Coordinates of C-alpha atoms and ligand atoms in Angstrom, one line a residue:
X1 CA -28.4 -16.7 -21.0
X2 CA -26.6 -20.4 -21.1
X3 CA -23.7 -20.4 -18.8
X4 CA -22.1 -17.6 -17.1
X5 CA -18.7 -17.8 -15.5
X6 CA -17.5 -16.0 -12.3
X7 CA -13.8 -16.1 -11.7
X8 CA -11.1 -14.4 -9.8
X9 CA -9.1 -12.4 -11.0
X10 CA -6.2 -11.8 -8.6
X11 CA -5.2 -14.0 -5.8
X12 CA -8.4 -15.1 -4.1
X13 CA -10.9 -13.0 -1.8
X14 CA -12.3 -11.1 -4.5
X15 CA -15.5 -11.4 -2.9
X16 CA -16.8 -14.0 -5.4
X17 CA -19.4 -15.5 -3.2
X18 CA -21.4 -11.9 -3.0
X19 CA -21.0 -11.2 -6.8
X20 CA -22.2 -14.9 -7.5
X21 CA -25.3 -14.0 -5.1
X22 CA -25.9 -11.0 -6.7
X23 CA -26.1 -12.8 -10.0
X24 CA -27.7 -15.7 -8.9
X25 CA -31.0 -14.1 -8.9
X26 CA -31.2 -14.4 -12.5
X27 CA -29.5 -18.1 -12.5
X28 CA -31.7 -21.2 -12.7
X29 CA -28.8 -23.0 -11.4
X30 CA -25.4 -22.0 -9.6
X31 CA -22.3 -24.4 -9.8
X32 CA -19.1 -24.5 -8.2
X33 CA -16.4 -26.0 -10.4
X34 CA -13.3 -25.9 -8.7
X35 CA -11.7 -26.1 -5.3
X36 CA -12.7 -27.2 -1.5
X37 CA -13.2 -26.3 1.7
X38 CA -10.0 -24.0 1.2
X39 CA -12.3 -21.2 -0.5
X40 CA -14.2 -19.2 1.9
X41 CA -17.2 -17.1 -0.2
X42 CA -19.1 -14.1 2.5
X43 CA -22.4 -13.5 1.5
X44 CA -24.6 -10.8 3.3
X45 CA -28.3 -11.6 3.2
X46 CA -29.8 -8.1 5.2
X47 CA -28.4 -8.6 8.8
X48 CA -27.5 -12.4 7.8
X49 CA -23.8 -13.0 7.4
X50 CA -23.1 -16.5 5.1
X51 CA -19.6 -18.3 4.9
X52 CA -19.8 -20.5 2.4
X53 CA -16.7 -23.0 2.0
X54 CA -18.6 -25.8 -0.3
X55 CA -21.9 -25.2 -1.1
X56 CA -22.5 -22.8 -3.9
X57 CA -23.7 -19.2 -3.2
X58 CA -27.2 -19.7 -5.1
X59 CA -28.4 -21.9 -2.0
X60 CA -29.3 -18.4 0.1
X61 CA -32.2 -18.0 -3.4
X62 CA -35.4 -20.5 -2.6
X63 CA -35.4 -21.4 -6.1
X64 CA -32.0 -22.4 -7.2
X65 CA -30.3 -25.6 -8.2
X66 CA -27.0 -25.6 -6.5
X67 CA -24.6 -28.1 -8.0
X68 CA -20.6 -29.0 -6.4
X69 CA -19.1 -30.0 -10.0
X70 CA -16.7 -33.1 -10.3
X71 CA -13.7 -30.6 -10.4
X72 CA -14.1 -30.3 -6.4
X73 CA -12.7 -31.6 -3.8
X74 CA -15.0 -32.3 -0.8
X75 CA -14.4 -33.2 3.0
X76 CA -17.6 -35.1 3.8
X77 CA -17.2 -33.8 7.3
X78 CA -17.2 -30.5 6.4
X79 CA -19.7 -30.5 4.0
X80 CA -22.2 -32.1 6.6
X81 CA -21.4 -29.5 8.8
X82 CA -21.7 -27.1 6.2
X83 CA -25.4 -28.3 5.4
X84 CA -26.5 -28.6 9.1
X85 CA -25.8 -25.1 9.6
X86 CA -27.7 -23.8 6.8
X87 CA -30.6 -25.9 7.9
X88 CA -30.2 -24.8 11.2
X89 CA -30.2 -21.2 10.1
X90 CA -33.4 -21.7 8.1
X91 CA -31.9 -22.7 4.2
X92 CA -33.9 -25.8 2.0
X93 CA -30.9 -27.9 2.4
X94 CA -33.3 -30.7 0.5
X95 CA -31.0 -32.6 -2.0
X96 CA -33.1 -31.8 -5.1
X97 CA -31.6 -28.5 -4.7
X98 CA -28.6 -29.7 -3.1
X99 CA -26.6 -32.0 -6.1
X100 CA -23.0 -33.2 -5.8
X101 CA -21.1 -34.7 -8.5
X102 CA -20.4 -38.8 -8.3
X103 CA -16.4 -37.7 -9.5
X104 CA -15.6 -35.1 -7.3
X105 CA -12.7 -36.9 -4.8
X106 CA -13.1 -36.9 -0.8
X107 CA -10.7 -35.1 1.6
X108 CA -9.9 -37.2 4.3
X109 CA -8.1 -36.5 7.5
X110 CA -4.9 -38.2 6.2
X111 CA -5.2 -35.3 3.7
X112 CA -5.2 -33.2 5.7
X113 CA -2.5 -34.8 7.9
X114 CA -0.3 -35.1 4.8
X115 CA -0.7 -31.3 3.8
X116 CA 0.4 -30.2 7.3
X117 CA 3.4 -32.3 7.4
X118 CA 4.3 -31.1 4.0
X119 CA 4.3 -27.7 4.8
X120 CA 6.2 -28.4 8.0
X121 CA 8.8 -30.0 5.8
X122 CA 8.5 -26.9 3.6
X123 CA 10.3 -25.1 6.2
X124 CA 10.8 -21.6 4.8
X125 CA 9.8 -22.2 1.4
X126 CA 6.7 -23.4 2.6
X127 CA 3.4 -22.3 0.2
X128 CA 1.2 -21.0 3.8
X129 CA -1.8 -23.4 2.7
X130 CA -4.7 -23.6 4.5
X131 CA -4.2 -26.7 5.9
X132 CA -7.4 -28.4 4.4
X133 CA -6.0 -30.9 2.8
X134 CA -6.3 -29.9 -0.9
X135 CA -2.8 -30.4 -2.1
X136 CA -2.7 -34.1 -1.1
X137 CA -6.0 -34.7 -2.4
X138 CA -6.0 -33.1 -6.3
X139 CA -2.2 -34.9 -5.7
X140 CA -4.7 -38.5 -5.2
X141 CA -6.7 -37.7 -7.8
X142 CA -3.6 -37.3 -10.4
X143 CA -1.9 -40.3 -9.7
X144 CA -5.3 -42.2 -10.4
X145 CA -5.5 -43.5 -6.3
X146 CA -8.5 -40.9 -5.1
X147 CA -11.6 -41.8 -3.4
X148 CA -14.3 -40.2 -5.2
X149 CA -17.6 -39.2 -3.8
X150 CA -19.7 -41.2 -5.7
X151 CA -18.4 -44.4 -3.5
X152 CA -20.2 -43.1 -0.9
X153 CA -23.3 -44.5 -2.3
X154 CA -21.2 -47.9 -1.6
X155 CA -21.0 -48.3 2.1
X156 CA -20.0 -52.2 1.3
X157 CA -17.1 -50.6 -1.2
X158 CA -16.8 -47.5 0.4
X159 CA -15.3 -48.7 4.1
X160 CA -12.8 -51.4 2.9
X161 CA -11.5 -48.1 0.4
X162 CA -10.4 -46.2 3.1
X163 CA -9.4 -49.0 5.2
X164 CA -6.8 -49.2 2.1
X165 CA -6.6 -45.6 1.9
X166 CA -5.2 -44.9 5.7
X167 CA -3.3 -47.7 5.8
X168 CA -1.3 -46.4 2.6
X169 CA -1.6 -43.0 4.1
X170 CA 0.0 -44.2 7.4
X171 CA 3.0 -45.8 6.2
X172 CA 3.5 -42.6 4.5
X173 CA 2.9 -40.2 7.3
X174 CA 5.1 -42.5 9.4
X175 CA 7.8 -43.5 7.6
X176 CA 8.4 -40.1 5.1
X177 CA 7.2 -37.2 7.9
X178 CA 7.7 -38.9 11.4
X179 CA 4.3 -37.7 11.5
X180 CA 1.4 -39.5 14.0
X181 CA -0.7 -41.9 12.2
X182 CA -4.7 -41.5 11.6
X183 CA -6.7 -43.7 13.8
X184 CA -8.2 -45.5 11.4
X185 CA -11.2 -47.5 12.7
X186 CA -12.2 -43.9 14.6
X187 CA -12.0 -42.3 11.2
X188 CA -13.7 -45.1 8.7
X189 CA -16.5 -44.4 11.4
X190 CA -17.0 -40.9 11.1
X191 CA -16.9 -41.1 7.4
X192 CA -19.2 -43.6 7.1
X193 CA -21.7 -41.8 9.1
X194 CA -21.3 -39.3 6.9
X195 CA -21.3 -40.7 3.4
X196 CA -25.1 -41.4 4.5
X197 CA -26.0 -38.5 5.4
X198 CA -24.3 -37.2 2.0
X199 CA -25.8 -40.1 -0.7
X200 CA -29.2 -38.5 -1.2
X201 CA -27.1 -35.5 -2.8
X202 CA -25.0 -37.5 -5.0
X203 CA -26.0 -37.2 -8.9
X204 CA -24.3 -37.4 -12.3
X205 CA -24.7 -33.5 -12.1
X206 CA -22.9 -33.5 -15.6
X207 CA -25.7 -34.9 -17.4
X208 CA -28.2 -33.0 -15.0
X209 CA -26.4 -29.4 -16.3
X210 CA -26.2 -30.5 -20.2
X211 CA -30.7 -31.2 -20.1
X212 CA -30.4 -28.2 -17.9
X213 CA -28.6 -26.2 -20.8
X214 CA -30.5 -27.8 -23.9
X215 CA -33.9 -26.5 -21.7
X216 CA -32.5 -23.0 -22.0
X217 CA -32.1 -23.0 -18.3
X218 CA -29.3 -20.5 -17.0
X219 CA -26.4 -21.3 -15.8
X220 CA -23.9 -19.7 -13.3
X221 CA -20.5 -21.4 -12.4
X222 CA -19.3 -19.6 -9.2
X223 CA -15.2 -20.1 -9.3
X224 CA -13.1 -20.4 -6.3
X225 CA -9.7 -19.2 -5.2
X226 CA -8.6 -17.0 -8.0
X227 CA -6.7 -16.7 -11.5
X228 CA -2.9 -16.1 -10.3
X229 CA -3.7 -19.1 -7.5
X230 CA -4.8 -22.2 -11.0
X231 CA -2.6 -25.1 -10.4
X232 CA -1.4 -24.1 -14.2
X233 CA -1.6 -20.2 -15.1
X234 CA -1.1 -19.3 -10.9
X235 CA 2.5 -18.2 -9.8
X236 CA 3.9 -21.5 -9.3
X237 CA 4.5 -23.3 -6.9
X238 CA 2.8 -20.7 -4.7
X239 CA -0.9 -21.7 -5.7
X240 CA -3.6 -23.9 -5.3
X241 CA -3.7 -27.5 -6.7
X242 CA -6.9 -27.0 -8.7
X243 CA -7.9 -25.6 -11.9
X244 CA -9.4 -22.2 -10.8
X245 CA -9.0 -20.0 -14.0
X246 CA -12.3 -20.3 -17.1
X247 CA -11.3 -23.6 -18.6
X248 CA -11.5 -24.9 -15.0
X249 CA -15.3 -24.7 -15.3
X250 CA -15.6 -26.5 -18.4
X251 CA -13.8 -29.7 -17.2
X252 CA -15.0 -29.1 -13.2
X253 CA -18.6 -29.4 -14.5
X254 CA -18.6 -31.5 -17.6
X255 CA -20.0 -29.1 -19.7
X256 CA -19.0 -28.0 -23.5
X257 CA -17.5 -24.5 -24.6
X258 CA -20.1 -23.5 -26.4
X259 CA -22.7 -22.9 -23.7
X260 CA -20.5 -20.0 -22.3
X261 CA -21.5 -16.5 -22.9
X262 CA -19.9 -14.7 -20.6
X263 CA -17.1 -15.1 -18.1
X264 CA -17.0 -12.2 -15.3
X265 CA -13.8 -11.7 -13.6
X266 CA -14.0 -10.4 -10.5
X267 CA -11.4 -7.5 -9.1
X268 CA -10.9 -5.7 -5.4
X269 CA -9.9 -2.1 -5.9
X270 CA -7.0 -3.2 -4.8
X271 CA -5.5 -6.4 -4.2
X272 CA -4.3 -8.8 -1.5
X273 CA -2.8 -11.7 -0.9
X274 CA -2.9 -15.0 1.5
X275 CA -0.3 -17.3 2.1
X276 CA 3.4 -17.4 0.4
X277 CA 4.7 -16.2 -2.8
X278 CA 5.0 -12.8 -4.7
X279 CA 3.3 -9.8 -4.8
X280 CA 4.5 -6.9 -6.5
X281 CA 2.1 -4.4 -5.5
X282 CA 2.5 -5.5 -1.8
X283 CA 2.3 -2.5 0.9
X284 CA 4.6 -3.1 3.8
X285 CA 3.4 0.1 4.9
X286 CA 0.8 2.2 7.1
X287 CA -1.5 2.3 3.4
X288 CA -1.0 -1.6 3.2
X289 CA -2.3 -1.3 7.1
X290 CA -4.7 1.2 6.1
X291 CA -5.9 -1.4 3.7
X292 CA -5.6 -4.2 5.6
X293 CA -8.3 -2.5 8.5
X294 CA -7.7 -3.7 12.1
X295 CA -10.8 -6.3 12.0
X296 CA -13.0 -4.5 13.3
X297 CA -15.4 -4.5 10.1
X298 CA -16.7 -8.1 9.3
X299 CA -15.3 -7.7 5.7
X300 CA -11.3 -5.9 6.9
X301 CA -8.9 -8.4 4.9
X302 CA -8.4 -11.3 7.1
X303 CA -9.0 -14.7 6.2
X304 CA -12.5 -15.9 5.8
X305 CA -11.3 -19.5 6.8
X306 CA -8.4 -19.5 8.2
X307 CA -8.4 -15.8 9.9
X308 CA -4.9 -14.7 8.3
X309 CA -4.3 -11.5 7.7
X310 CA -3.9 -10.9 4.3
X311 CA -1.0 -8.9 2.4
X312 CA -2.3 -6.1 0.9
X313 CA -1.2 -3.6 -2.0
X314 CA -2.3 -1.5 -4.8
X315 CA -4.7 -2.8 -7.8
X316 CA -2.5 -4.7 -10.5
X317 CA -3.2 -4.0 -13.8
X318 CA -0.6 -6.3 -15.3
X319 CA -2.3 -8.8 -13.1
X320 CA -5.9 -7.8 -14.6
X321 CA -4.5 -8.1 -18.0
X322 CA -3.0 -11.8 -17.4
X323 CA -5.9 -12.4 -16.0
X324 CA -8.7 -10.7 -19.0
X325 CA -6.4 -12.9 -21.5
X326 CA -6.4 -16.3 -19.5
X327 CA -10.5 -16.5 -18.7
X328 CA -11.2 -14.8 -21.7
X329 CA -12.9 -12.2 -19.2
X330 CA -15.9 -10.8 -21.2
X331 CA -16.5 -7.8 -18.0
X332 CA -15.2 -7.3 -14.7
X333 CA -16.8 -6.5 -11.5
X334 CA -14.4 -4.3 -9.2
X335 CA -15.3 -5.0 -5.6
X336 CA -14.5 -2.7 -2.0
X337 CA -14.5 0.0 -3.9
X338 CA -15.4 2.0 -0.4
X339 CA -12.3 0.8 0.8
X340 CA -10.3 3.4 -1.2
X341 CA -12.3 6.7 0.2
X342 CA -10.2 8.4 2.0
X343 CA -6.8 8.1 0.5
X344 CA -5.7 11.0 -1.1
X345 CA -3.8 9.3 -3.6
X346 CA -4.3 5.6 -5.3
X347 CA -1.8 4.1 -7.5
X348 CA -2.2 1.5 -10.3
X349 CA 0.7 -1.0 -11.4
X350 CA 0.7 -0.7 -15.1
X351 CA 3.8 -2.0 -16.3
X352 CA 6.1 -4.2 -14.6
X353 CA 10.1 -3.8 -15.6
X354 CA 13.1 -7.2 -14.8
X355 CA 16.8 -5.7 -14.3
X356 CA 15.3 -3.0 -15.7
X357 CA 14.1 -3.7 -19.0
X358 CA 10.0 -3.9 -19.3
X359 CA 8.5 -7.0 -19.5
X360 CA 6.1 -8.1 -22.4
X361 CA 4.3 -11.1 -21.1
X362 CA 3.7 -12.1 -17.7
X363 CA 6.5 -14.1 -16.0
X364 CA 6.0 -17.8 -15.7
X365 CA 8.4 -18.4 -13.0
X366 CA 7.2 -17.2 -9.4
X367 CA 11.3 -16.1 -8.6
X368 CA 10.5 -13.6 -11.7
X369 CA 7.6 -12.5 -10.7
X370 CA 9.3 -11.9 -7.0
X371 CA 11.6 -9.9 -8.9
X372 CA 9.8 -7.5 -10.7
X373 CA 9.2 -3.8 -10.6
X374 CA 5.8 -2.8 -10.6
X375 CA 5.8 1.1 -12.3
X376 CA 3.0 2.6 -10.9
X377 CA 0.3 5.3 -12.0
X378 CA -1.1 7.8 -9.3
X379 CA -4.5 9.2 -9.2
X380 CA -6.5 11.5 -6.8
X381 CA -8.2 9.5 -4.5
X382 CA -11.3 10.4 -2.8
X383 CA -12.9 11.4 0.7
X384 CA -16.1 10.8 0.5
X385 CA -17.4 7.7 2.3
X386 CA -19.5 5.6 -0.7
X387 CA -21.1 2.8 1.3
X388 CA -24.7 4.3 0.1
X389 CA -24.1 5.1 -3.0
X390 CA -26.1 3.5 -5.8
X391 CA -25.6 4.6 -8.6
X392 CA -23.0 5.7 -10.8
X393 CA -23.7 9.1 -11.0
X394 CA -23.3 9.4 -7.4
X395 CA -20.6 8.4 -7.0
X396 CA -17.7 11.3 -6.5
X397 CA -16.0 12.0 -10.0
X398 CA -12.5 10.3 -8.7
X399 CA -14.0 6.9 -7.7
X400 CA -15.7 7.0 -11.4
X401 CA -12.5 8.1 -12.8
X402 CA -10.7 5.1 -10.6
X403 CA -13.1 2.8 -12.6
X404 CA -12.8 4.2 -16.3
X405 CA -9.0 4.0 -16.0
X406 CA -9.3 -0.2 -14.4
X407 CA -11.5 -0.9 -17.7
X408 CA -9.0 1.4 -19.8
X409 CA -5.7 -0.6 -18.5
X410 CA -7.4 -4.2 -18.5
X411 CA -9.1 -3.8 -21.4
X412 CA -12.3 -5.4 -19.9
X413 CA -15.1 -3.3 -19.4
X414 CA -16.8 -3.0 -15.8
X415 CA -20.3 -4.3 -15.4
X416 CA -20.9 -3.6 -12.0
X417 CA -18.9 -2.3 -9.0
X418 CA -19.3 -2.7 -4.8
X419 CA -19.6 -0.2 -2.0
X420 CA -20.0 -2.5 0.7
X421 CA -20.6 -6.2 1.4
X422 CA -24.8 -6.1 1.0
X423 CA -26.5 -7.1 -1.9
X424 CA -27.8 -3.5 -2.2
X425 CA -24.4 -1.9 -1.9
X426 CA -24.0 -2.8 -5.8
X427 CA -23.9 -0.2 -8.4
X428 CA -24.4 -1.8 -12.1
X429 CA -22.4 0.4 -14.7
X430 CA -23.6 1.0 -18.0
X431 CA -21.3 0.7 -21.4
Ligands
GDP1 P1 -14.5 -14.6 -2.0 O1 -13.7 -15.7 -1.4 O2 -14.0 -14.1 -3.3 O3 -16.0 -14.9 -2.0 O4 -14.3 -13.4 -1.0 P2 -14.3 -13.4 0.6 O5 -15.7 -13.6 1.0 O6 -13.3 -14.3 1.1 O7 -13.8 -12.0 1.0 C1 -14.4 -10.8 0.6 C2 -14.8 -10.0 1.9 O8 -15.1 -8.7 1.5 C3 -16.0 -10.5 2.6 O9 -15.8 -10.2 4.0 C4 -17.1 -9.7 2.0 O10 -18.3 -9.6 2.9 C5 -16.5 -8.4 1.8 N1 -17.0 -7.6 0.7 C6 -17.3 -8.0 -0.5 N2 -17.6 -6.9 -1.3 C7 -17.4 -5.8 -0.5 C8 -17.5 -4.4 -0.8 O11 -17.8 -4.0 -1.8 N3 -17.2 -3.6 0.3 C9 -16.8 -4.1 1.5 N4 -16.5 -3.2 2.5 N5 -16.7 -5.4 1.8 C10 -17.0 -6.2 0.7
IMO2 P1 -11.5 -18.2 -2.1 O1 -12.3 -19.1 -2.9 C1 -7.5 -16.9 -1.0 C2 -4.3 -19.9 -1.0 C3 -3.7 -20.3 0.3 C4 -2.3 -20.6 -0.2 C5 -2.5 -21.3 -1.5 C6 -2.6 -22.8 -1.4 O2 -12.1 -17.8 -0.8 O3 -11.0 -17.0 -2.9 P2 -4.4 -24.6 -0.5 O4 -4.9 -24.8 0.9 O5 -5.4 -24.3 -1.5 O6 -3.4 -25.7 -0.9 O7 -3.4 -23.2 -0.3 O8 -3.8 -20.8 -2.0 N1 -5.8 -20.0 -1.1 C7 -6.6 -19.0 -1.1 N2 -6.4 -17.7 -0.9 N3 -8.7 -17.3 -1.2 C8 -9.0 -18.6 -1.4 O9 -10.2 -19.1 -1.7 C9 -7.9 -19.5 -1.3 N4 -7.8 -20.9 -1.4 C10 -6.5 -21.2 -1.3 O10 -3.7 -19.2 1.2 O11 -1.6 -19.4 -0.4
MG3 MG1 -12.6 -16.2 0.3

């Protein structure tokens, strides 16, 4: 198999990172193509819990290539901490399985500063980032003044850039946010110290992926944040600033169309939802609670980086369709599926109607989409708790009926679907 896509389908937290691992034991190679530090990917390896927030999900497999594509955007200081805690915990960190692109753009702390200040300024209309900077970064990279990674190889070029960089950053902090300025001697330091630690990894990871391909190597590119979140097809202005939808692999990783055979989109049985913006399945109730878990389980829905609890609802399926047509979604894995036992009924959004009338196409403007009504489908739910189940005879006839009607109403069939956060806890459907 060439190249093989993993993407959200909803708004993030889809549980990406474990359906990349469980495919990456096929991959020669896993690459992420979109995104920073913002994305937060939980991989269970037995007892072993893994939060991933840069490094792709392949690394936890001894023998995969694990490439951060040029569409990324990295804080060096994070991703050296990132890489000396896998070490620590026993992971080959060694940078021929480790590549980063030389065009992906840095993340400094006046990114960072500048996305706070932003949102503060935001007031109530503010987007509930995460605070990592991303916003200000892709916003760098658009209007052609970045710093891309690949300067870090330059440690003559590389200081006197960001001595540039903080100054321009300062006056803007200052003068347009009131906001304190970055010390920046303290912070050309740290980052200097850490573009050398991170220069070994650096590669033209582009070229590396198209031998890779023409070898017959596979391929898998493990997306971040999720379809309704893409700086383009998301619910703007309430998304990300990256590209996190299909295409978004193609240009975060350099690599042509025709290499990709399949494109997975990955769905919770039900959805939620961090940060600002609309949600038309949302539950302000005790089944959005119910959903929501109080955090006593490692995987109840708050925030893998940032610890927010997330808004939770009902499974979209207008959401799913958007999401089938936008990727191109070739099969879709539907994830927590044990998180439904024990409700006795489970409804589906199907249709959404505006002022009453239905809707035919999915509205581009986020005060629409605020202002839809979601008509919902019930079905029986189920008691039965599934976290063992393997396969999908096992599983009771309500859960498989919850499944046949997802692939009915997205029209994408499901390939595989997830009792529980393991790798075992996976049961692969047949069509
Ligand atoms: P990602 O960002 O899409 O990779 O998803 P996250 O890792 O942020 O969030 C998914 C959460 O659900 C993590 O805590 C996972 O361990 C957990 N998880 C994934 N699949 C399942 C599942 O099938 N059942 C349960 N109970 N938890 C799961
Ligand atoms: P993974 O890869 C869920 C959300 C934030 C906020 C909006 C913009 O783990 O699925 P940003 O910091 O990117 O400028 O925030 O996007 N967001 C995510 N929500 N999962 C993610 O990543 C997210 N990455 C960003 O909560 O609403
Ligand atoms: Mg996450």
């Amino acid at each position: 198999m060439p190249a093989h896509v993993i993407v959200g389908a909803q708004w993030g937290d889809e549980g990406k990172g474990r359906v990349a691992d469980w495919f990456a034991k096929d991959a020669d190679i896993v690459a992420r193509y979109a995104g920073g530090d913002n994305a937060g990917h939980t991989v269970r390896v037995g007892n072993d819990t893994f939060k991933l927030h840069l490094v792709p999900s392949g690394v936890l497999y001894g023998s995969t290539i694990n490439i951060m594509g040029n569409g990324m955007v990295v804080n060096p200081l994070k991703l050296v901490d990132e890489l000396r805690g896998l070490d620590e915990r026993g992971i080959d960190i060694d940078p021929v399985r480790i590549r980063l692109s030389r065009r992906a753009h840095l993340i400094t702390p006046a990114h960072i500063a500048l996305d706070g200040a932003r949102e503060a300024q935001r007031g109530s209309g503010k987007i509930g980032t995460t605070k990592r900077g991303i916003g200000p970064a892709y916003t760098d990279k658009a209007a052609r003044s970045g710093l891309r990674t690949g300067l870090m190889e330059h440690p003559e070029r590389f200081a006197p850039a960001l001595r540039e960089h903080f100054n321009r950053k300062n006056r803007q902090l200052e003068a347009l946010y009131n906001a304190e300025p970055i010390a920046v001697d303290q912070s050309i330091d740290v980052l200097v110290e850490a573009a050398d630690y991170l220069a070994p990894f650096l590669a033209d990871v582009d070229f590396e992926l198209y031998e890779a391909l023409r070898a017959g190597k596979s391929v898998l590119c493990e997306g971040a944040q999720g379809t309704l979140l893409d700086i383009d097809h998301g619910n703007y202005p309430y998304v990300t600033s990256s590209s996190a939808t299909a295409g978004g692999a193609l240009t975060g990783l350099g690599i042509g169309p025709q290499w990709v055979d399949r494109i997975t989109g990955v769905t919770k049985a039900y959805t939620t939802r961090v940060g600002a913006g609309p949600f038309p399945t949302e539950l302000d109730d005790e089944r959005g609670d119910r959903l929501r878990g109080t955090g006593a389980n490692p995987w109840d829905e708050y925030g893998t980086t940032t610890g927010r609890p997330r808004r939770c609802g009902w499974l979209d399926a207008v959401v799913l369709r958007y999401a089938a047509r936008i990727n191109g979604l070739t099969d879709l894995v539907v994830t927590k599926l044990d998180i439904l036992s024990g409700f006795d009924e489970i409804e589906i959004a199907d249709e959404y109607t505006h002022h009453g009338e239905p809707l035919a196409v999915f509205p581009s403007e986020a005060d629409t989409l605020d202002r839809v009504e979601p008509i919902t489908l019930s079905m029986p739910g189920w008691q039965e708790d599934i976290m063992s189940v393997t396969t999908l005879a096992d599983l009771p006839q309500a859960a498989r009926d919850y499944i046949d009607k997802i692939a009915d109403l997205s029209g994408v069939p499901v390939s595989l679907a997830t009792v529980g956060p393991a790798r075992h806890q996976s049961i692969p459907i047949a069509d």
